[in-house]
PDB file of C-alpha atoms and ligand atoms in Angstrom:
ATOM      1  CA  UNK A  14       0.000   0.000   0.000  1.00  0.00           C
ATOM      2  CA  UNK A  15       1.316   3.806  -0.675  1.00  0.00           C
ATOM      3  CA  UNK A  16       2.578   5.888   2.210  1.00  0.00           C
ATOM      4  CA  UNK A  17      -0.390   8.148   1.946  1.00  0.00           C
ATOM      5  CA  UNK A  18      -3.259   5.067   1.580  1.00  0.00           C
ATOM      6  CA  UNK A  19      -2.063   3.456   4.161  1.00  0.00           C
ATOM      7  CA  UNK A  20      -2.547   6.879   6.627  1.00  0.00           C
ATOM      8  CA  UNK A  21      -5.862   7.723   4.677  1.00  0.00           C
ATOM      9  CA  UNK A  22      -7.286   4.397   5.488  1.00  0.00           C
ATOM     10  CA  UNK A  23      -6.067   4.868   9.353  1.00  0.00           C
ATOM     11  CA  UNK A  24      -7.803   8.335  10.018  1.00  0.00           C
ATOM     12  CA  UNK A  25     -11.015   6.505   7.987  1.00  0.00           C
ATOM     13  CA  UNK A  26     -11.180   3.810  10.072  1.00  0.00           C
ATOM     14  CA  UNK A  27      -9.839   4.305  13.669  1.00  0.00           C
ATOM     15  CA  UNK A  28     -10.990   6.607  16.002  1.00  0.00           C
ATOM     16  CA  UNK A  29      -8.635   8.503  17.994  1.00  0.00           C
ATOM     17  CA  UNK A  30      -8.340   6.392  21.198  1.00  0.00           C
ATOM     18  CA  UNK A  31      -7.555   2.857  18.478  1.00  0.00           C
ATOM     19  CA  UNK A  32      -4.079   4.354  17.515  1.00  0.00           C
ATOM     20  CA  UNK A  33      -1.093   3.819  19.952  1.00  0.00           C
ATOM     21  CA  UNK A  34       0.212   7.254  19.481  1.00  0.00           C
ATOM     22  CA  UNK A  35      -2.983   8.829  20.889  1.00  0.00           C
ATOM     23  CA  UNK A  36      -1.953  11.737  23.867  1.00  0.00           C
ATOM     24  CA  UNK A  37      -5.068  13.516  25.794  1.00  0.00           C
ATOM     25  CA  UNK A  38      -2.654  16.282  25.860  1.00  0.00           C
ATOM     26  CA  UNK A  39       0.907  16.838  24.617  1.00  0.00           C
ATOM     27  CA  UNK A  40       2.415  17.473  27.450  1.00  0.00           C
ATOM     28  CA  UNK A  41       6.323  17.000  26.387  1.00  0.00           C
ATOM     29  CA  UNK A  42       6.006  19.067  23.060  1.00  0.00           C
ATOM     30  CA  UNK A  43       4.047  21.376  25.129  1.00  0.00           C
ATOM     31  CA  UNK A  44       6.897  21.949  27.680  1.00  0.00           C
ATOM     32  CA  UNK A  45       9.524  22.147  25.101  1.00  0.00           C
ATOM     33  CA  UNK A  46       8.173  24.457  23.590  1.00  0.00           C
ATOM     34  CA  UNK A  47       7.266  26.686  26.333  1.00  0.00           C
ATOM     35  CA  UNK A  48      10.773  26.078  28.064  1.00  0.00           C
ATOM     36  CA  UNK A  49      11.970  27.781  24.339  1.00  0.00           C
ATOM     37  CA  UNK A  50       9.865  31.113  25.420  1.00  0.00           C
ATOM     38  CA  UNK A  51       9.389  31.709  21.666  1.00  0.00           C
ATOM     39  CA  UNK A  52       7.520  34.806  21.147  1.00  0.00           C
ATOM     40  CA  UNK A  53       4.163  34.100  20.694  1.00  0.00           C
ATOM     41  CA  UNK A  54       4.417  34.507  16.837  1.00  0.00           C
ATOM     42  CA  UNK A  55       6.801  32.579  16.390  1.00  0.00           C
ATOM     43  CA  UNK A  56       6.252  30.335  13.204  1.00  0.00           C
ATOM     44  CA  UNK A  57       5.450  26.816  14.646  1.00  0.00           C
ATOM     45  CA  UNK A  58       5.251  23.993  11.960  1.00  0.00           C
ATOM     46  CA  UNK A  59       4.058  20.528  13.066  1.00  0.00           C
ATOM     47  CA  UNK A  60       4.710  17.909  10.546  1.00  0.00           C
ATOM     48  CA  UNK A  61       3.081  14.544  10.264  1.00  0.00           C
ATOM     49  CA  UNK A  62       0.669  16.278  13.243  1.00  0.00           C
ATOM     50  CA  UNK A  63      -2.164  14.294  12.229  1.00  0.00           C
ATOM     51  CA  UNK A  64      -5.148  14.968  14.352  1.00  0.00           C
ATOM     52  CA  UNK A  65      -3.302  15.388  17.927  1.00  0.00           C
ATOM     53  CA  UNK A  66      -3.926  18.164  20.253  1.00  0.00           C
ATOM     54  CA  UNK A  67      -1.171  19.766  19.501  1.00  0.00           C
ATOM     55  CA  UNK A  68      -2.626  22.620  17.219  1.00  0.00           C
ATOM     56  CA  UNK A  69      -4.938  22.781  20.231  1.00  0.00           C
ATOM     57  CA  UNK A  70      -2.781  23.660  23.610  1.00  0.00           C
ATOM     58  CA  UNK A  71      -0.844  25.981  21.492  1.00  0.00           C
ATOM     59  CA  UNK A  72      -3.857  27.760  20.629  1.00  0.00           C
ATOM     60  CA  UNK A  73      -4.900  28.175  23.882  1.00  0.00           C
ATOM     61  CA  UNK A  74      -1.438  29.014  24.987  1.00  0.00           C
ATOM     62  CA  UNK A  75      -1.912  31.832  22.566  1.00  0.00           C
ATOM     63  CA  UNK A  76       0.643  31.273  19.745  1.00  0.00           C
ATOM     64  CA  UNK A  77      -0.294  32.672  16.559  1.00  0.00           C
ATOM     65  CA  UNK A  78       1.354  31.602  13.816  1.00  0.00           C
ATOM     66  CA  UNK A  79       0.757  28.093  13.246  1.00  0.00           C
ATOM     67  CA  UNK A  80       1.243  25.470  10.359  1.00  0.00           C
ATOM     68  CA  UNK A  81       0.205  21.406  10.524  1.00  0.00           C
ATOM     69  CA  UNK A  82       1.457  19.492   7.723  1.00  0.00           C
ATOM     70  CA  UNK A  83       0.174  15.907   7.246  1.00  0.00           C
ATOM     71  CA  UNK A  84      -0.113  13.164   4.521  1.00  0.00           C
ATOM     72  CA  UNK A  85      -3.545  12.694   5.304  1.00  0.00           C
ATOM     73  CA  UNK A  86      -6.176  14.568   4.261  1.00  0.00           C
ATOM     74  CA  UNK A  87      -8.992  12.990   6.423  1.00  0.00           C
ATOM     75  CA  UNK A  88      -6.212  13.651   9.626  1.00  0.00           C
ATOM     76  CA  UNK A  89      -6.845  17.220   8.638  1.00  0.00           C
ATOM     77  CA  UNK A  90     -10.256  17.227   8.085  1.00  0.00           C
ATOM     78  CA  UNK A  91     -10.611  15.641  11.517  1.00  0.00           C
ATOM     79  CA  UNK A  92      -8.753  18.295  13.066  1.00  0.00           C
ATOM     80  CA  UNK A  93     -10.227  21.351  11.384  1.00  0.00           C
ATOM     81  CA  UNK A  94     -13.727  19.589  12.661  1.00  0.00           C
ATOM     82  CA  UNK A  95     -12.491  19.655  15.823  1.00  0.00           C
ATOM     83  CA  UNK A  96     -11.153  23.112  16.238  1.00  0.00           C
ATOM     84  CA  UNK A  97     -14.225  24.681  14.470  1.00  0.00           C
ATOM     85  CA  UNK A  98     -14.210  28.435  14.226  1.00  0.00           C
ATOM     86  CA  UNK A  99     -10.236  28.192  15.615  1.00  0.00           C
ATOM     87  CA  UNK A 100      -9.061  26.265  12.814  1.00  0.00           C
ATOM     88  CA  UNK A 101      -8.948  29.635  10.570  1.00  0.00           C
ATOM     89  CA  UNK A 102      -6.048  30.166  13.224  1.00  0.00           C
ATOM     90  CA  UNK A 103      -3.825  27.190  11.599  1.00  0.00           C
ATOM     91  CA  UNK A 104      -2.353  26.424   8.101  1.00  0.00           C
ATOM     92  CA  UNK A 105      -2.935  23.272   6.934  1.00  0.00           C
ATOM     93  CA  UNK A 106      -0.942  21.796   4.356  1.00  0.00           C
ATOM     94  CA  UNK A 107      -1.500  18.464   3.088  1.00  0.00           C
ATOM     95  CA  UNK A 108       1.722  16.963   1.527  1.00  0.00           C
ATOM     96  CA  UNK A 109       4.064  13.993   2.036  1.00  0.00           C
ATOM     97  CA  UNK A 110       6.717  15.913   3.892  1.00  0.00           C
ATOM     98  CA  UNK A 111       9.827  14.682   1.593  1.00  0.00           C
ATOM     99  CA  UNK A 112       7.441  17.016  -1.398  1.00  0.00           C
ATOM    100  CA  UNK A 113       7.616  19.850   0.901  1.00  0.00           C
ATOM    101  CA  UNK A 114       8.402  22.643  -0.562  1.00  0.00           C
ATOM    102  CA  UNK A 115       8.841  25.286   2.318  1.00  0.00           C
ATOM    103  CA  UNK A 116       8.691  28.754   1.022  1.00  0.00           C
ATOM    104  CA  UNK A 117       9.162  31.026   4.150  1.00  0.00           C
ATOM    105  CA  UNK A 118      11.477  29.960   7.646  1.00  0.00           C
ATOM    106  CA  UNK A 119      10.113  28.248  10.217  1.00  0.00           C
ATOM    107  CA  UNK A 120      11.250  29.410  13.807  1.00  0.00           C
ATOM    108  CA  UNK A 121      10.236  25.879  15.415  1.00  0.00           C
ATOM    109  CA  UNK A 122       9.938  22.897  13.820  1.00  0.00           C
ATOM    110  CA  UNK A 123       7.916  19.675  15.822  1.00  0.00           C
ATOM    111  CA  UNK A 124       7.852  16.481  14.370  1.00  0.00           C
ATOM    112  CA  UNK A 125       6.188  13.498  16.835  1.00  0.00           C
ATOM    113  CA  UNK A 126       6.563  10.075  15.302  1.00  0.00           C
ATOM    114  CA  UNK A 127       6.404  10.913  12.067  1.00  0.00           C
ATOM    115  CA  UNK A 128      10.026  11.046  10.812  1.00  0.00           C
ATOM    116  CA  UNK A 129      10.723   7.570  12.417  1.00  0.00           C
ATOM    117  CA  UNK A 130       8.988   6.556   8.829  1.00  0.00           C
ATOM    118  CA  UNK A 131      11.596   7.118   6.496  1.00  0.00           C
ATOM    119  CA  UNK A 132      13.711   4.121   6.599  1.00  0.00           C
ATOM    120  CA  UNK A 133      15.490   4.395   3.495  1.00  0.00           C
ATOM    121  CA  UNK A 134      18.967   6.169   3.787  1.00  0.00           C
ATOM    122  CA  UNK A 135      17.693   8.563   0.632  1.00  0.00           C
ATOM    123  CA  UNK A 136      14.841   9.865   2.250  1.00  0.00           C
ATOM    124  CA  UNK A 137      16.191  10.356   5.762  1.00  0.00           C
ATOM    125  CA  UNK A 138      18.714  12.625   3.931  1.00  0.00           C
ATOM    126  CA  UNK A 139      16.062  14.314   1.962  1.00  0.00           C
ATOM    127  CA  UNK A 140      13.923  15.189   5.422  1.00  0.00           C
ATOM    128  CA  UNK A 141      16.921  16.474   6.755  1.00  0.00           C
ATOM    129  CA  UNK A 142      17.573  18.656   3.557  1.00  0.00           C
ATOM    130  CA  UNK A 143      14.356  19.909   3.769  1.00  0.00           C
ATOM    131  CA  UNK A 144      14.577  20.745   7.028  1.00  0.00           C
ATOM    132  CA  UNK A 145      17.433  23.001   6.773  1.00  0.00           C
ATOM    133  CA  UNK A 146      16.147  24.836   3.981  1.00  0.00           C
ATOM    134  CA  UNK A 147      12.822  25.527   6.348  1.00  0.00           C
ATOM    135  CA  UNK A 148      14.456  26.221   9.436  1.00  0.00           C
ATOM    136  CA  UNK A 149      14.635  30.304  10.568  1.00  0.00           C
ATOM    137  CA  UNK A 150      18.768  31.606  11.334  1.00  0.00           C
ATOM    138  CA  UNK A 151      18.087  31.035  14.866  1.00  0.00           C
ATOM    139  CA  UNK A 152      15.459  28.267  14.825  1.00  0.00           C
ATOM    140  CA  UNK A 153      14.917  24.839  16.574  1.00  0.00           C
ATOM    141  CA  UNK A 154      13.860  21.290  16.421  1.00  0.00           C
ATOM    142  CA  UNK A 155      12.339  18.900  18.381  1.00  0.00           C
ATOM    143  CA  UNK A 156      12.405  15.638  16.626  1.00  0.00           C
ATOM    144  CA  UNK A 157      10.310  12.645  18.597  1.00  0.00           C
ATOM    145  CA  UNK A 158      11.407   8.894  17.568  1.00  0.00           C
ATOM    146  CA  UNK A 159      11.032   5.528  18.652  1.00  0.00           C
ATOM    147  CA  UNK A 160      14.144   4.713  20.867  1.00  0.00           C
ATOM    148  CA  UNK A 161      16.499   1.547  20.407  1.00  0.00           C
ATOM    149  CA  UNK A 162      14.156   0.292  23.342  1.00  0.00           C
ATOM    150  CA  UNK A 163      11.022   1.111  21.915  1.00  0.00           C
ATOM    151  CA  UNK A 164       8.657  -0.752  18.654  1.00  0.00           C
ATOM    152  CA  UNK A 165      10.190  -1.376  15.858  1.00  0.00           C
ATOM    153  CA  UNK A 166       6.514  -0.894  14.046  1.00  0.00           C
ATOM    154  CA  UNK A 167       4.200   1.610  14.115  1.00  0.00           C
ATOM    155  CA  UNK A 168       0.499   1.364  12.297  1.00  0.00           C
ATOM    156  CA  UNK A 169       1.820  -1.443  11.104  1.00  0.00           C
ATOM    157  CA  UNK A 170       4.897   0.034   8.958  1.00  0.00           C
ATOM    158  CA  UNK A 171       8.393  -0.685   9.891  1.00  0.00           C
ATOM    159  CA  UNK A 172      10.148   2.530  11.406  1.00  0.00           C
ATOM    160  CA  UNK A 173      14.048   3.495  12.042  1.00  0.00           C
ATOM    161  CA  UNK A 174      14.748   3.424  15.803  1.00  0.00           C
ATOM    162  CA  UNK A 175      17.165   6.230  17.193  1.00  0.00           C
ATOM    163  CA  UNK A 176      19.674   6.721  19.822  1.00  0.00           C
ATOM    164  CA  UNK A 177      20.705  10.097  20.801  1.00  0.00           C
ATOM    165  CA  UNK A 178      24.023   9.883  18.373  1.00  0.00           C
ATOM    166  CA  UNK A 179      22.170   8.144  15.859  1.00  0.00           C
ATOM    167  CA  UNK A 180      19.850  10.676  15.026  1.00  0.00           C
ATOM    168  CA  UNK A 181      22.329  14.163  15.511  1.00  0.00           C
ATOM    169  CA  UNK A 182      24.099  12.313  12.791  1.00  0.00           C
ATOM    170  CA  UNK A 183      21.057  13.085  10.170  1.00  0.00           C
ATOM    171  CA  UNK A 184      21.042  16.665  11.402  1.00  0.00           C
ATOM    172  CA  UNK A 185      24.583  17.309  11.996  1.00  0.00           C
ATOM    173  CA  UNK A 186      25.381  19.286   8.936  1.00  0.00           C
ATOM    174  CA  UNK A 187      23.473  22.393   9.656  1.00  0.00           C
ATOM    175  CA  UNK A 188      22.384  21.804  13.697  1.00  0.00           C
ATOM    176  CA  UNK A 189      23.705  21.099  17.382  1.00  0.00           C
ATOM    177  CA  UNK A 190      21.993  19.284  19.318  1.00  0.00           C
ATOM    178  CA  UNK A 191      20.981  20.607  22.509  1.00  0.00           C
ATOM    179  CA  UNK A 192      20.099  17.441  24.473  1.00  0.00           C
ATOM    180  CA  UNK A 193      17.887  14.484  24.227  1.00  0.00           C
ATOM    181  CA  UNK A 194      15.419  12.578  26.655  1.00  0.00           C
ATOM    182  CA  UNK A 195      13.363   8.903  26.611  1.00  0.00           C
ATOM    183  CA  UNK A 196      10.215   8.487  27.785  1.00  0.00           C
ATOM    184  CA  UNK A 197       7.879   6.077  28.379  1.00  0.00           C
ATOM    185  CA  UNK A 198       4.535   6.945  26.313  1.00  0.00           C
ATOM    186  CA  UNK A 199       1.317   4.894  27.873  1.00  0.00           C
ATOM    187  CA  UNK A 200      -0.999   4.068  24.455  1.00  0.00           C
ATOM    188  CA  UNK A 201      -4.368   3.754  24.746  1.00  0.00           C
ATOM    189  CA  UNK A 202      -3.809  -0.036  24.981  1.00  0.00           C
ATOM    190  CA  UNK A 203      -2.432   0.074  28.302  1.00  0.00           C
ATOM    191  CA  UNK A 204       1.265  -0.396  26.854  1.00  0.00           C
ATOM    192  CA  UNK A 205       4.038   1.426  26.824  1.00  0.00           C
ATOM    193  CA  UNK A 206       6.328   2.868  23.586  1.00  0.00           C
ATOM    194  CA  UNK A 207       9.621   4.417  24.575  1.00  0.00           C
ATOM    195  CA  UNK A 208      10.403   7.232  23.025  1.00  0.00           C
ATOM    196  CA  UNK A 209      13.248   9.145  22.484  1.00  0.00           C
ATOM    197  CA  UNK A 210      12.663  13.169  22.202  1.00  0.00           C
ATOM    198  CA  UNK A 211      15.926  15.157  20.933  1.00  0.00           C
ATOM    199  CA  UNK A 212      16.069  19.376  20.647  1.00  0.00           C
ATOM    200  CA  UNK A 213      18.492  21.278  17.934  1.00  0.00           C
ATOM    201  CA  UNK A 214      19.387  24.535  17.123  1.00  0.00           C
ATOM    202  CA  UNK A 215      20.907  25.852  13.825  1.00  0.00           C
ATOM    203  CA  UNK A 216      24.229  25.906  13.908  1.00  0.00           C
TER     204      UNK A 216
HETATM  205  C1  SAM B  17       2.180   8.042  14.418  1.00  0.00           C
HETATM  206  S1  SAM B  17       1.268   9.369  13.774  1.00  0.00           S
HETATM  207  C2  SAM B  17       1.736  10.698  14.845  1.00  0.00           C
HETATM  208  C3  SAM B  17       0.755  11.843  14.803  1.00  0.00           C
HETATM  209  C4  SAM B  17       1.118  13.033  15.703  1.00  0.00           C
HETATM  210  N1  SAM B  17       2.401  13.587  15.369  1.00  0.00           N
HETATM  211  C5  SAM B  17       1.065  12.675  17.151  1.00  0.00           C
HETATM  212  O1  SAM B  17       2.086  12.765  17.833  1.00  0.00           O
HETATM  213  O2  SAM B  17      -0.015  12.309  17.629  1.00  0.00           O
HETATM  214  C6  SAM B  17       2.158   9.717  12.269  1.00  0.00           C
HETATM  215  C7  SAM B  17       1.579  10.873  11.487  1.00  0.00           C
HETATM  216  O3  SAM B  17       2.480  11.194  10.433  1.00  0.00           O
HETATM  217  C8  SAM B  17       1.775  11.325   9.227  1.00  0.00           C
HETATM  218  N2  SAM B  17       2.715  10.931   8.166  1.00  0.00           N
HETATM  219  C9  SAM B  17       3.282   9.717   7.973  1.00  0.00           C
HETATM  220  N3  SAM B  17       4.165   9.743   6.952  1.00  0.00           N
HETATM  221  C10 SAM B  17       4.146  11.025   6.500  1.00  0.00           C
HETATM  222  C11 SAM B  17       4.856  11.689   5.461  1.00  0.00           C
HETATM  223  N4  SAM B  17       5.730  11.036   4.683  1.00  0.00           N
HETATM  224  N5  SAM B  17       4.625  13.004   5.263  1.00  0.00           N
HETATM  225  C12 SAM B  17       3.733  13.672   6.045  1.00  0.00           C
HETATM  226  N6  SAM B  17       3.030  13.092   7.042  1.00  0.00           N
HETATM  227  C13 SAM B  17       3.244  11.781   7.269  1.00  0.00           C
HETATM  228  C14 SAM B  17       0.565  10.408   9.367  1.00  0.00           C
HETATM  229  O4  SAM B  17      -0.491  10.746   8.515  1.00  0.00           O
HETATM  230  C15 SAM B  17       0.236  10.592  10.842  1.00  0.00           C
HETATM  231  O5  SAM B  17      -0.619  11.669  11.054  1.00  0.00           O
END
């Protein structure tokens, strides 16, 4: 199955509380972030955000200037119906994010278990092409993966495990990392998933 059936089909059939990833509330991107004390227009992009409630919390945090980028159109037609009238507050842009073709700098850049994807070498380069060519002077990254102790499948599709060095090798050329964490995410299942969460800065 393509990249982008495969996530149509999952936002068409599952409801929010049937996918692992599933948070109530983000509340390690959402403390990142507010540890950064960006200014509250600072341009936010959240890619692969699918329909978490991320796009939410920083809306009520008050941050202004927001984009969500996701494969999946039905992910983004399940947030927008979620937000309502707030929704005009976010850009959505639907696009696999190795076609992304950013056109203005980003200030913070979230990804949550969406890079872990790319598995080929090729595209793990491309992401982190793409990403430097998005990413403002003096902007950041937080990049969420599946640790060497976490799955080694997600929705079914085989993902790239990291470990701290392992992934500030992708990003290397053009960022420093700034530190790294694992954490232990609950799923709706009553499992656990451990995650690895690593921040950057442009060099
Ligand atoms: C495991 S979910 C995580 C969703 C969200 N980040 C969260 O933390 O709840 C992966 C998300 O990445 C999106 N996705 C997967 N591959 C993608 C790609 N190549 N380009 C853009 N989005 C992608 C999926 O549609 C899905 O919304």
């Amino acid at each position: 199955m393509e990249r982008k059936e495969h996530w149509e089909n999952v936002f068409s059939t599952k409801t929010e509380k049937e996918v692992s990833w599933y948070q109530e509330y983000p509340t390690t991107s959402v403390d990142f972030i507010t540890a950064l004390s960006l200014p509250l227009d600072a341009k936010i992009i959240d890619i692969g955000g699918g329909d978490s409630y991320l796009m939410d919390a920083l809306l009520d945090l008050g941050y202004t200037n927001l984009t969500l980028l996701d494969i999946s159109e039905k992910a983004i037609e399940r947030i927008m119906n979620r937000l309502g009238e707030k929704a005009s507050k976010v850009t959505f842009i639907v696009s696999d994010i190795l076609d992304f073709k950013p056109t203005e700098p980003y200030d913070f850049w979230h990804d949550r278990a969406c890079f872990h994807f790319l598995t080929r070498t090729f595209d793990v380069e491309k992401y982190s092409k793409i990403v430097s060519q998005a990413i403002a002077n003096e902007g950041k990254l937080f990049i969420g993966t599946f640790s060497d102790n976490g799955p080694k499948k997600c929705s079914g599709l085989e993902i790239s495990q990291y470990t701290m060095e392992s992934l500030r090798l992708v990003f290397e050329k053009d960022f420093e990392l700034s530190g790294c964490f694992t954490e232990e995410h609950p799923t709706p299942f009553g499992t656990t998933q451990n995650f690895l969460f690593c921040g950057f800065k442009r060099k």
